[in-house]
Coordinates of C-alpha atoms in Angstrom, one line a residue:
M1263 CA 0.0 0.0 0.0
R1264 CA 1.3 3.4 -0.9
F1265 CA 2.3 5.7 1.9
A1266 CA -0.1 8.4 0.8
T1267 CA -2.9 5.9 1.0
R1268 CA -1.9 4.8 4.4
V1269 CA -1.8 8.4 5.6
L1270 CA -5.3 9.0 4.1
I1271 CA -6.7 6.0 5.9
L1272 CA -5.0 7.0 9.2
Q1273 CA -6.4 10.6 8.8
L1274 CA -9.9 9.3 8.1
A1275 CA -9.7 6.9 11.1
T1276 CA -8.5 9.7 13.3
V1277 CA -11.3 12.0 12.1
A1278 CA -13.9 9.2 12.7
A1279 CA -12.6 8.6 16.2
V1280 CA -12.7 12.3 17.1
V1281 CA -16.2 12.6 15.7
A1282 CA -17.4 9.5 17.6
V1283 CA -15.9 10.9 20.9
C1284 CA -17.4 14.3 20.3
T1285 CA -20.8 12.8 19.4
A1286 CA -20.8 10.7 22.6
V1287 CA -19.9 13.8 24.7
F1288 CA -22.6 15.9 23.0
V1289 CA -25.3 13.2 23.5
Y1290 CA -24.3 12.9 27.2
L1291 CA -24.4 16.6 27.6
G1292 CA -27.7 16.8 25.8
V1293 CA -29.3 14.2 28.0
Q1294 CA -28.0 15.9 31.1
Q1295 CA -29.4 19.2 29.9
L1296 CA -32.8 17.7 29.3
R1297 CA -32.7 16.2 32.8
A1298 CA -31.6 19.5 34.3
E1299 CA -34.4 21.4 32.5
S1300 CA -37.1 19.0 33.6
E1301 CA -35.8 19.0 37.2
A1302 CA -35.6 22.8 37.2
S1303 CA -39.2 23.0 35.8
A1304 CA -40.5 20.7 38.5
L1305 CA -38.7 22.7 41.2
N1306 CA -40.1 26.0 40.0
I1307 CA -43.7 24.6 39.8
A1308 CA -43.3 23.0 43.2
R1309 CA -42.1 26.3 44.7
T1310 CA -44.9 28.2 43.1
V1311 CA -47.6 25.8 44.5
A1312 CA -45.9 25.8 47.9
E1313 CA -46.1 29.6 48.1
E1314 CA -49.8 29.8 47.3
P1315 CA -51.5 31.3 50.4
D1316 CA -54.5 29.0 50.2
V1317 CA -52.2 25.9 49.9
R1318 CA -50.2 27.0 52.9
R1319 CA -53.4 27.7 55.0
L1320 CA -55.1 24.4 54.1
V1321 CA -52.0 22.3 54.6
A1322 CA -51.4 24.0 58.0
E1323 CA -55.0 23.2 59.0
F1324 CA -54.7 19.5 58.0
S1325 CA -51.4 19.2 59.8
A1326 CA -52.8 20.7 63.0
D1327 CA -55.7 18.1 63.0
P1328 CA -54.3 15.1 64.8
G1329 CA -56.6 12.8 63.0
T1330 CA -56.4 11.3 59.5
P1331 CA -58.0 13.4 56.7
D1332 CA -61.1 12.0 55.2
A1333 CA -60.4 10.7 51.6
A1334 CA -63.9 11.6 50.4
E1335 CA -63.5 15.1 51.7
L1336 CA -60.1 15.4 50.0
R1337 CA -61.5 14.4 46.6
D1338 CA -63.7 17.5 46.4
G1339 CA -61.3 19.7 48.4
E1340 CA -59.6 22.9 47.4
L1341 CA -56.1 21.3 47.4
Q1342 CA -57.2 18.6 44.9
R1343 CA -58.6 21.3 42.6
V1344 CA -55.4 23.4 42.8
A1345 CA -53.2 20.3 42.2
A1346 CA -55.3 19.1 39.2
G1347 CA -55.3 22.6 37.7
V1348 CA -51.5 22.9 37.9
T1349 CA -51.1 19.4 36.5
A1350 CA -53.2 20.2 33.5
R1351 CA -51.5 23.5 32.8
T1352 CA -47.9 22.3 33.1
D1353 CA -48.3 18.8 31.6
A1354 CA -46.7 17.4 34.7
L1355 CA -47.1 13.7 35.6
F1356 CA -48.3 14.7 39.0
V1357 CA -48.7 17.4 41.6
V1358 CA -48.9 15.9 45.1
I1359 CA -49.5 17.8 48.4
T1360 CA -49.0 16.2 51.8
D1361 CA -49.2 17.2 55.4
D1362 CA -46.4 16.9 58.0
H1363 CA -46.9 13.2 58.2
G1364 CA -46.6 12.5 54.5
I1365 CA -50.4 11.9 54.1
R1366 CA -51.5 12.7 50.6
L1367 CA -53.9 15.7 50.6
A1368 CA -53.9 16.0 46.7
H1369 CA -52.9 13.3 44.2
P1370 CA -53.8 12.5 40.6
N1371 CA -55.0 9.1 41.8
Q1372 CA -57.9 9.9 44.1
D1373 CA -57.9 6.3 45.5
L1374 CA -54.5 7.1 47.1
L1375 CA -55.8 10.2 48.9
G1376 CA -55.4 10.0 52.7
R1377 CA -52.6 7.6 52.4
Q1378 CA -48.9 8.1 53.1
V1379 CA -46.6 8.7 50.1
S1380 CA -44.4 5.9 48.9
T1381 CA -41.2 8.0 48.7
P1382 CA -39.1 9.5 51.6
F1383 CA -40.2 12.9 52.9
D1384 CA -38.0 13.3 56.0
R1385 CA -35.5 15.7 54.4
V1386 CA -38.3 17.9 53.0
L1387 CA -40.0 18.2 56.4
A1388 CA -36.6 19.1 57.8
G1389 CA -36.7 22.2 55.5
H1390 CA -34.7 21.0 52.5
E1391 CA -35.7 21.1 48.8
V1392 CA -35.1 17.8 47.1
V1393 CA -34.7 17.3 43.4
D1394 CA -34.1 13.7 42.1
W1395 CA -35.3 10.9 39.9
E1396 CA -37.4 8.5 41.8
R1397 CA -39.9 5.7 41.2
G1398 CA -43.2 5.9 42.9
T1399 CA -46.8 4.7 42.4
L1400 CA -46.9 6.6 39.0
G1401 CA -43.6 5.3 37.8
E1402 CA -40.2 6.8 37.4
S1403 CA -40.1 10.5 37.1
A1404 CA -38.0 13.6 37.5
R1405 CA -39.4 15.1 40.7
A1406 CA -38.9 18.1 43.0
K1407 CA -40.1 18.2 46.6
V1408 CA -40.5 21.6 48.3
P1409 CA -41.6 22.2 52.0
V1410 CA -44.8 24.0 52.8
Y1411 CA -44.8 26.5 55.6
S1412 CA -47.8 27.8 57.5
P1413 CA -49.0 31.3 56.7
G1414 CA -46.7 33.8 58.5
G1415 CA -44.5 31.0 59.8
D1416 CA -41.7 30.8 57.3
D1417 CA -39.2 30.4 60.1
A1418 CA -41.1 27.5 61.8
A1419 CA -41.0 23.8 60.9
P1420 CA -42.7 22.8 57.6
V1421 CA -46.3 21.7 57.8
G1422 CA -46.2 19.6 54.6
E1423 CA -44.7 19.2 51.2
V1424 CA -45.4 19.8 47.5
S1425 CA -44.1 17.2 45.1
V1426 CA -44.1 17.8 41.3
G1427 CA -42.9 15.2 38.8
F1428 CA -42.5 14.8 35.1
E1429 CA -42.8 11.5 33.3
R1430 CA -39.5 10.1 31.9
A1431 CA -40.9 9.9 28.4
S1432 CA -41.9 13.6 28.4
V1433 CA -38.5 14.6 29.7
F1434 CA -36.8 13.1 26.6
D1435 CA -39.3 14.2 24.0
D1436 CA -36.7 16.5 22.5
L1437 CA -34.0 13.8 22.5
P1438 CA -34.7 12.4 19.0
A1439 CA -34.4 15.9 17.5
L1440 CA -31.1 16.5 19.4
L1441 CA -29.8 13.1 18.2
V1442 CA -30.6 14.0 14.6
G1443 CA -28.8 17.3 14.9
I1444 CA -25.8 15.6 16.4
A1445 CA -25.8 13.0 13.7
V1446 CA -26.0 15.6 11.0
A1447 CA -23.1 17.5 12.5
A1448 CA -21.1 14.3 12.9
A1449 CA -21.7 13.4 9.2
A1450 CA -20.7 16.9 8.1
A1451 CA -17.5 16.7 10.2
L1452 CA -16.7 13.3 8.7
A1453 CA -17.2 14.6 5.2
I1454 CA -15.1 17.7 5.9
G1455 CA -12.4 15.5 7.4
A1456 CA -12.4 13.2 4.4
L1457 CA -12.3 16.1 1.9
A1458 CA -9.4 17.7 3.8
A1459 CA -7.5 14.4 3.8
L1460 CA -8.1 13.9 0.1
L1461 CA -6.9 17.5 -0.6
L1462 CA -3.9 17.0 1.7
R1463 CA -3.0 13.8 -0.1
R1464 CA -3.3 15.5 -3.5
R1465 CA -1.1 18.4 -2.3
W1466 CA 1.4 16.0 -0.9
E1467 CA 1.8 14.1 -4.2
R1468 CA 1.9 17.4 -6.1
L1469 CA 4.8 18.7 -3.9
T1470 CA 6.7 15.4 -4.0
L1471 CA 6.0 14.8 -7.7
G1472 CA 4.3 11.5 -6.8
L1473 CA 7.3 10.2 -4.9
Q1474 CA 6.8 8.3 -1.7
P1475 CA 8.8 8.9 1.5
E1476 CA 10.9 5.8 0.9
E1477 CA 11.7 7.0 -2.6
L1478 CA 12.5 10.5 -1.2
V1479 CA 14.9 9.0 1.3
G1480 CA 16.7 7.1 -1.5
L1481 CA 16.6 10.2 -3.7
V1482 CA 18.3 12.3 -0.9
Q1483 CA 20.9 9.6 -0.4
N1484 CA 21.6 9.4 -4.1
Q1485 CA 21.7 13.2 -4.4
A1486 CA 24.2 13.5 -1.5
A1487 CA 26.4 10.8 -3.0
V1488 CA 26.3 12.3 -6.5
L1489 CA 26.6 16.0 -5.6
E1490 CA 29.4 15.5 -3.1
G1491 CA 31.1 12.7 -5.0
V1492 CA 31.9 14.8 -8.2
G1493 CA 34.3 17.6 -8.7
D1494 CA 31.8 19.8 -10.5
G1495 CA 29.8 22.3 -8.7
V1496 CA 26.0 22.0 -8.9
I1497 CA 23.4 24.7 -8.0
A1498 CA 19.7 24.0 -8.3
L1499 CA 17.3 26.9 -8.5
D1500 CA 13.5 26.7 -8.2
T1501 CA 11.2 28.6 -10.5
S1502 CA 11.5 31.8 -8.4
G1503 CA 15.3 31.8 -8.5
V1504 CA 15.8 30.6 -4.9
V1505 CA 18.8 28.3 -4.4
R1506 CA 17.5 24.9 -3.2
V1507 CA 20.6 22.7 -3.7
C1508 CA 24.3 23.8 -3.6
N1509 CA 27.1 21.3 -3.2
Q1510 CA 30.4 22.1 -1.5
A1511 CA 32.3 22.3 -4.8
A1512 CA 30.0 25.1 -6.1
S1513 CA 30.2 27.0 -2.8
R1514 CA 33.9 26.8 -2.9
M1515 CA 34.3 27.8 -6.5
L1516 CA 31.8 30.7 -6.3
S1517 CA 32.8 31.7 -2.7
L1518 CA 29.3 31.3 -1.5
D1519 CA 28.4 31.2 2.2
D1520 CA 25.2 29.3 3.1
P1521 CA 23.4 30.1 -0.2
V1522 CA 20.5 27.6 0.2
G1523 CA 17.2 29.3 0.7
R1524 CA 18.4 32.6 -0.7
R1525 CA 17.7 34.1 -4.1
L1526 CA 20.6 33.9 -6.6
A1527 CA 20.1 37.6 -7.4
D1528 CA 20.8 38.4 -3.8
L1529 CA 24.1 36.5 -3.7
D1530 CA 27.5 38.0 -4.3
V1531 CA 28.2 36.4 -7.7
P1532 CA 29.5 37.9 -10.9
A1533 CA 26.9 39.2 -13.4
E1534 CA 28.2 36.5 -15.9
V1535 CA 26.8 33.8 -13.6
R1536 CA 23.3 35.3 -13.6
A1537 CA 23.6 35.9 -17.4
V1538 CA 24.3 32.2 -18.0
I1539 CA 21.0 31.2 -16.3
A1540 CA 19.1 33.9 -18.0
D1541 CA 20.4 33.1 -21.5
R1542 CA 20.9 29.3 -20.9
T1543 CA 24.1 29.7 -22.9
P1544 CA 27.4 28.0 -21.7
R1545 CA 30.2 30.4 -21.0
D1546 CA 33.9 29.6 -20.5
G1547 CA 36.7 31.6 -18.9
I1548 CA 34.6 33.4 -16.3
P1549 CA 36.9 34.8 -13.7
V1550 CA 35.7 34.4 -10.1
G1551 CA 38.3 35.2 -7.5
D1552 CA 41.5 33.4 -8.4
R1553 CA 39.7 30.8 -10.5
V1554 CA 38.7 30.5 -14.1
L1555 CA 35.3 28.8 -14.4
Y1556 CA 33.1 27.2 -17.0
L1557 CA 29.4 27.6 -16.5
D1558 CA 26.4 25.9 -18.1
A1559 CA 22.7 26.1 -17.2
H1560 CA 20.0 23.5 -18.0
P1561 CA 16.2 23.7 -17.4
V1562 CA 14.7 21.0 -15.2
V1563 CA 11.3 19.7 -16.5
R1564 CA 9.3 16.7 -15.1
D1565 CA 6.0 15.6 -16.7
G1566 CA 5.8 18.9 -18.6
R1567 CA 6.2 21.0 -15.5
S1568 CA 9.1 23.3 -15.1
L1569 CA 10.9 22.8 -11.8
G1570 CA 13.6 25.4 -12.2
E1571 CA 17.2 25.5 -13.4
V1572 CA 20.5 23.6 -12.7
L1573 CA 23.8 25.4 -13.0
V1574 CA 26.9 23.3 -13.5
V1575 CA 30.2 24.9 -12.5
R1576 CA 33.5 23.5 -13.6
D1577 CA 36.9 24.8 -12.5
R1578 CA 39.0 25.3 -15.6
T1579 CA 42.0 26.8 -13.9
D1580 CA 44.1 23.6 -13.6
L1581 CA 42.9 22.4 -16.9
V1582 CA 43.9 25.5 -18.7
A1583 CA 47.2 25.5 -16.9
I1584 CA 47.9 22.0 -18.2
A1585 CA 46.9 23.1 -21.6
E1586 CA 49.3 26.0 -21.5
R1587 CA 52.1 23.7 -20.4
L1588 CA 51.2 21.3 -23.2
E1589 CA 51.3 24.2 -25.6
T1590 CA 54.9 24.7 -24.4
V1591 CA 55.7 21.1 -25.1
R1592 CA 54.2 21.4 -28.5
A1593 CA 56.3 24.5 -29.2
M1594 CA 59.4 22.6 -28.2
T1595 CA 58.4 19.6 -30.4
S1596 CA 57.8 22.0 -33.3
A1597 CA 61.3 23.4 -32.8
L1598 CA 62.8 19.9 -32.8
R1599 CA 60.9 19.1 -35.9
V1600 CA 62.4 22.1 -37.6
Q1601 CA 65.9 21.1 -36.5
R1602 CA 65.3 17.6 -37.7
H1603 CA 64.1 18.9 -41.1
E1604 CA 67.1 21.2 -41.4
F1605 CA 69.6 18.4 -40.5
A1606 CA 67.8 16.1 -43.0
N1607 CA 68.3 18.7 -45.7
R1608 CA 72.0 19.0 -44.9
L1609 CA 72.4 15.2 -45.1
H1610 CA 70.6 15.2 -48.4
V1611 CA 73.1 17.8 -49.7
A1612 CA 76.1 15.7 -48.5
T1613 CA 74.5 12.5 -49.9
G1614 CA 74.0 14.2 -53.3
L1615 CA 77.6 15.4 -53.5
L1616 CA 78.8 11.8 -52.8
D1617 CA 76.4 10.4 -55.4
A1618 CA 77.7 12.9 -57.9
A1619 CA 81.3 11.6 -57.3
R1620 CA 82.3 14.9 -55.7
P1621 CA 83.8 13.7 -52.4
A1622 CA 86.0 16.7 -52.1
D1623 CA 83.0 19.0 -52.1
A1624 CA 81.1 16.7 -49.8
R1625 CA 84.1 16.8 -47.4
A1626 CA 84.3 20.5 -47.5
F1627 CA 80.5 20.9 -46.9
L1628 CA 80.6 18.6 -43.9
A1629 CA 83.6 20.4 -42.5
E1630 CA 81.7 23.6 -42.8
Q1631 CA 78.6 22.1 -41.0
L1632 CA 80.9 20.7 -38.3
G1633 CA 82.2 24.2 -37.7
R1634 CA 78.8 25.8 -37.6
G1635 CA 77.4 23.2 -35.1
P1636 CA 73.7 22.5 -34.8
V1637 CA 70.9 24.5 -36.3
D1638 CA 70.9 28.0 -34.9
F1639 CA 67.8 29.4 -33.3
P1640 CA 66.8 32.7 -34.9
V1641 CA 67.0 34.6 -31.6
E1642 CA 69.2 37.6 -31.3
G1643 CA 71.1 37.7 -28.0
L1644 CA 70.2 34.1 -27.1
D1645 CA 73.8 33.5 -26.0
R1646 CA 73.1 35.7 -22.9
I1647 CA 71.0 32.8 -21.6
A1648 CA 73.0 29.9 -20.3
D1649 CA 70.2 27.7 -19.1
P1650 CA 69.6 25.1 -21.8
L1651 CA 65.9 24.8 -21.2
L1652 CA 65.3 28.5 -21.5
Q1653 CA 67.4 28.5 -24.6
S1654 CA 65.4 25.7 -26.2
F1655 CA 62.1 27.3 -25.1
L1656 CA 62.9 30.7 -26.5
G1657 CA 64.3 29.2 -29.7
A1658 CA 61.1 27.3 -30.2
K1659 CA 59.0 30.5 -29.6
A1660 CA 61.3 32.4 -32.1
I1661 CA 60.7 29.8 -34.8
E1662 CA 56.9 30.2 -34.3
A1663 CA 57.2 33.9 -34.3
G1664 CA 59.3 33.8 -37.4
E1665 CA 56.6 31.8 -39.2
R1666 CA 54.2 34.7 -38.4
G1667 CA 56.7 37.4 -39.5
V1668 CA 57.8 38.5 -36.0
T1669 CA 61.3 38.7 -34.7
L1670 CA 62.1 37.6 -31.2
R1671 CA 65.2 38.9 -29.4
V1672 CA 66.7 38.8 -26.0
A1673 CA 67.3 42.2 -24.4
D1674 CA 70.8 43.5 -23.8
D1675 CA 70.2 43.8 -20.0
T1676 CA 69.3 40.1 -19.6
V1677 CA 71.3 38.6 -16.7
L1678 CA 70.9 35.1 -15.5
H1679 CA 73.3 33.5 -13.0
G1680 CA 71.3 30.5 -11.9
T1681 CA 69.6 27.6 -13.5
L1682 CA 65.9 26.9 -13.9
V1683 CA 64.1 24.6 -11.4
G1684 CA 60.5 25.6 -11.8
A1685 CA 60.3 24.8 -15.5
E1686 CA 56.5 24.2 -15.8
D1687 CA 55.3 27.5 -14.3
V1688 CA 58.0 29.5 -16.1
A1689 CA 57.1 27.9 -19.4
A1690 CA 53.4 28.5 -18.9
V1691 CA 53.8 32.2 -17.7
V1692 CA 56.6 33.3 -20.1
G1693 CA 55.1 31.3 -23.0
N1694 CA 51.7 33.0 -22.6
L1695 CA 53.3 36.4 -22.4
L1696 CA 55.3 35.7 -25.5
D1697 CA 52.3 34.3 -27.4
N1698 CA 50.2 37.4 -26.6
A1699 CA 53.1 39.7 -27.5
I1700 CA 53.7 37.9 -30.8
T1701 CA 50.0 38.1 -31.6
A1702 CA 50.0 41.8 -30.8
A1703 CA 53.1 42.4 -32.9
V1704 CA 51.4 40.7 -35.9
G1705 CA 48.8 43.4 -35.7
G1706 CA 51.3 46.2 -35.5
D1707 CA 53.4 48.1 -38.0
D1708 CA 56.9 47.0 -39.3
P1709 CA 59.2 46.1 -37.9
R1710 CA 57.3 43.5 -36.0
E1711 CA 59.4 42.7 -32.9
V1712 CA 59.1 41.1 -29.5
E1713 CA 61.8 41.7 -26.9
I1714 CA 62.2 39.7 -23.7
A1715 CA 64.4 40.5 -20.7
L1716 CA 65.2 38.0 -17.9
L1717 CA 66.8 38.7 -14.6
D1718 CA 67.3 36.5 -11.6
A1719 CA 67.8 37.5 -7.9
G1720 CA 68.2 34.5 -5.6
D1721 CA 65.4 32.1 -6.4
E1722 CA 63.3 34.7 -8.2
L1723 CA 63.0 35.2 -11.9
V1724 CA 61.9 38.6 -13.2
V1725 CA 60.7 38.8 -16.8
T1726 CA 59.7 41.7 -19.0
V1727 CA 58.1 41.2 -22.5
A1728 CA 57.7 44.2 -24.9
D1729 CA 56.0 44.1 -28.3
S1730 CA 55.6 46.5 -31.2
G1731 CA 51.9 46.1 -31.5
P1732 CA 49.2 48.7 -31.1
G1733 CA 49.3 48.6 -27.3
I1734 CA 46.3 48.3 -24.8
D1735 CA 43.5 50.7 -25.1
P1736 CA 42.3 52.5 -21.9
G1737 CA 39.6 50.7 -19.9
V1738 CA 40.5 47.3 -21.4
D1739 CA 40.9 44.6 -18.7
V1740 CA 43.3 42.1 -20.3
F1741 CA 43.3 40.0 -17.1
G1742 CA 39.5 39.7 -17.1
G1743 CA 39.3 36.9 -19.5
R1744 CA 36.8 36.5 -22.4
S1745 CA 33.4 35.1 -21.6
S1746 CA 30.9 36.6 -24.1
P1747 CA 28.6 34.2 -25.9
S1748 CA 30.1 35.3 -29.2
D1749 CA 33.5 33.8 -28.4
D1750 CA 34.6 31.2 -31.0
A1751 CA 34.2 27.7 -29.8
T1752 CA 37.7 26.8 -30.8
D1753 CA 39.1 29.6 -28.7
R1754 CA 37.2 28.4 -25.7
I1755 CA 38.4 24.9 -26.2
H1756 CA 42.1 26.0 -26.3
G1757 CA 41.7 28.5 -23.5
H1758 CA 42.5 31.6 -25.5
G1759 CA 41.4 34.8 -23.9
I1760 CA 42.1 33.7 -20.3
G1761 CA 45.9 33.0 -20.7
L1762 CA 46.9 36.3 -19.1
R1763 CA 44.6 35.8 -16.1
L1764 CA 45.8 32.2 -15.8
S1765 CA 49.5 33.4 -16.0
R1766 CA 48.9 35.9 -13.2
D1767 CA 47.1 33.2 -11.1
L1768 CA 50.1 30.8 -11.5
A1769 CA 52.5 33.5 -10.5
R1770 CA 50.4 34.5 -7.5
R1771 CA 50.3 30.9 -6.3
R1772 CA 54.0 31.1 -6.0
G1773 CA 53.9 34.5 -4.3
G1774 CA 54.7 36.5 -7.4
D1775 CA 52.6 38.4 -9.9
V1776 CA 52.0 39.4 -13.6
W1777 CA 51.3 43.0 -14.3
I1778 CA 51.3 45.7 -17.0
I1779 CA 54.4 47.9 -16.9
E1780 CA 53.3 50.1 -19.8
A1781 CA 50.0 49.8 -21.6
K1782 CA 50.8 51.9 -24.6
R1783 CA 54.4 53.0 -25.4
P1784 CA 55.0 56.2 -27.3
D1785 CA 56.5 54.2 -30.2
G1786 CA 53.8 51.6 -30.0
G1787 CA 53.3 48.3 -28.1
A1788 CA 52.9 47.3 -24.5
V1789 CA 55.2 46.0 -21.8
F1790 CA 54.3 43.2 -19.4
G1791 CA 56.2 42.2 -16.3
A1792 CA 56.3 38.9 -14.3
R1793 CA 57.9 37.9 -11.1
L1794 CA 58.2 34.2 -10.3
P1795 CA 59.7 33.3 -6.9
G1796 CA 61.2 29.9 -6.3
V1797 CA 61.9 29.0 -9.9
M1798 CA 65.7 29.6 -10.0
S1799 CA 68.6 28.0 -8.3
S1800 CA 72.2 29.2 -8.2
H1801 CA 73.5 25.8 -7.1
G1802 CA 72.4 23.8 -10.0
E1803 CA 70.0 21.5 -8.2
G1804 CA 68.4 20.7 -11.5
I1805 CA 65.0 20.9 -13.1
D1806 CA 61.7 20.0 -11.6
P1807 CA 60.3 17.0 -13.3

């Protein structure tokens, strides 16, 4: 049985039990009220009769006579007429008047006149009013007994009593109507309870999308396992933009503090994050703090009903850093390919001379190549750098620059005393600065040049890169990354547009920085600077793997 059905049955059973208890209480209170009303009516009638002056006088006279009243005289007596008249007017079962010995002076059954009553009368003759249900010669009735005092002798002992009773059936004449009313009210309460239970069940299933509690528990467990078991950040928003789910990865990457239950518009997140959800367009290279993020939003729909949005957040910082380092390896590979190609050309020349039976020319050519050594890198001033890795790296960049019509040279003030130990970060930062400078130089006027200067001080490496391009226009944030939807997909895949920000992030992780020294020089171009602590060694410890 489904949980919602069990809850419905339990609610209906509870409502039925409550209605049954309330019905029983109301019936009991109704019966008690009818009894009380009949007893009060009997008491009031008895008091009225007992206060009649003629009744008081006649009862006092009969009580003063030591003999027994004559029954025949009582049948036609004044007291009998008074009692009969009151009985007829009030629909009472009986109105009985007695003397101080309990002898009936008036009674509906004339045959019982002159005889003692069948119910106790001691308390009444002691001056107390008695209201009770008793069974007498006329059957069970609700009766009231009131003492009768002699005229002018209210403080003296009673001289008789007046007893008024109502038949049990007449007392509960209104009980059927009362029971019908209570039954109607109980049925209405049951109907309202059942309707409320049905509406509550429907609302429950609407809110839980038809899922039962056991399924919700499993869903929460799966959600916790999935959301906290993946490296991606996940933020779920409802249709009003309120954050309903946010895993730790998303909180960490977007620097959010307890975002659940708050509107995304009220959180301290970049405008690009809100734009991703509004446009439902993935964006890459969004800078948030010291991270470079990829964001993507997807609508959540179930059974044709929109439930909100899910924002996926991926940290691209390390991935782009690896890509930059792989780009450096690619550049080195390209340089080696050029060297291999050049050496192959030289060997072909030597082989051709030998095949042409010109050994003397072949010997002379090989001797010349031996004197020239390996293929030279087209970098002016490269001999100022003693570190082999930096030489190879700058040589590879020079070959790439040459293919684009840009000349790369090492500045005259370059001074390096140590050897490189932080190869990966240096290659990523310096390579990115050179790539941006070469690209800028391509867009400038001739001569298209890029100049790099390197200085070391202890374990720090300071680099400046200048280009002959158009420079940086005022107000342009080159470290802000590129995240507009119009970015080319290929650029986003290769991380272009966020390299400078990534380079600065890599430098700052080491305690250094990347900054703009001069945005637009008078003769054109821009100058960037970088400081990388912990990447040089003056003792030749070697290169980090």
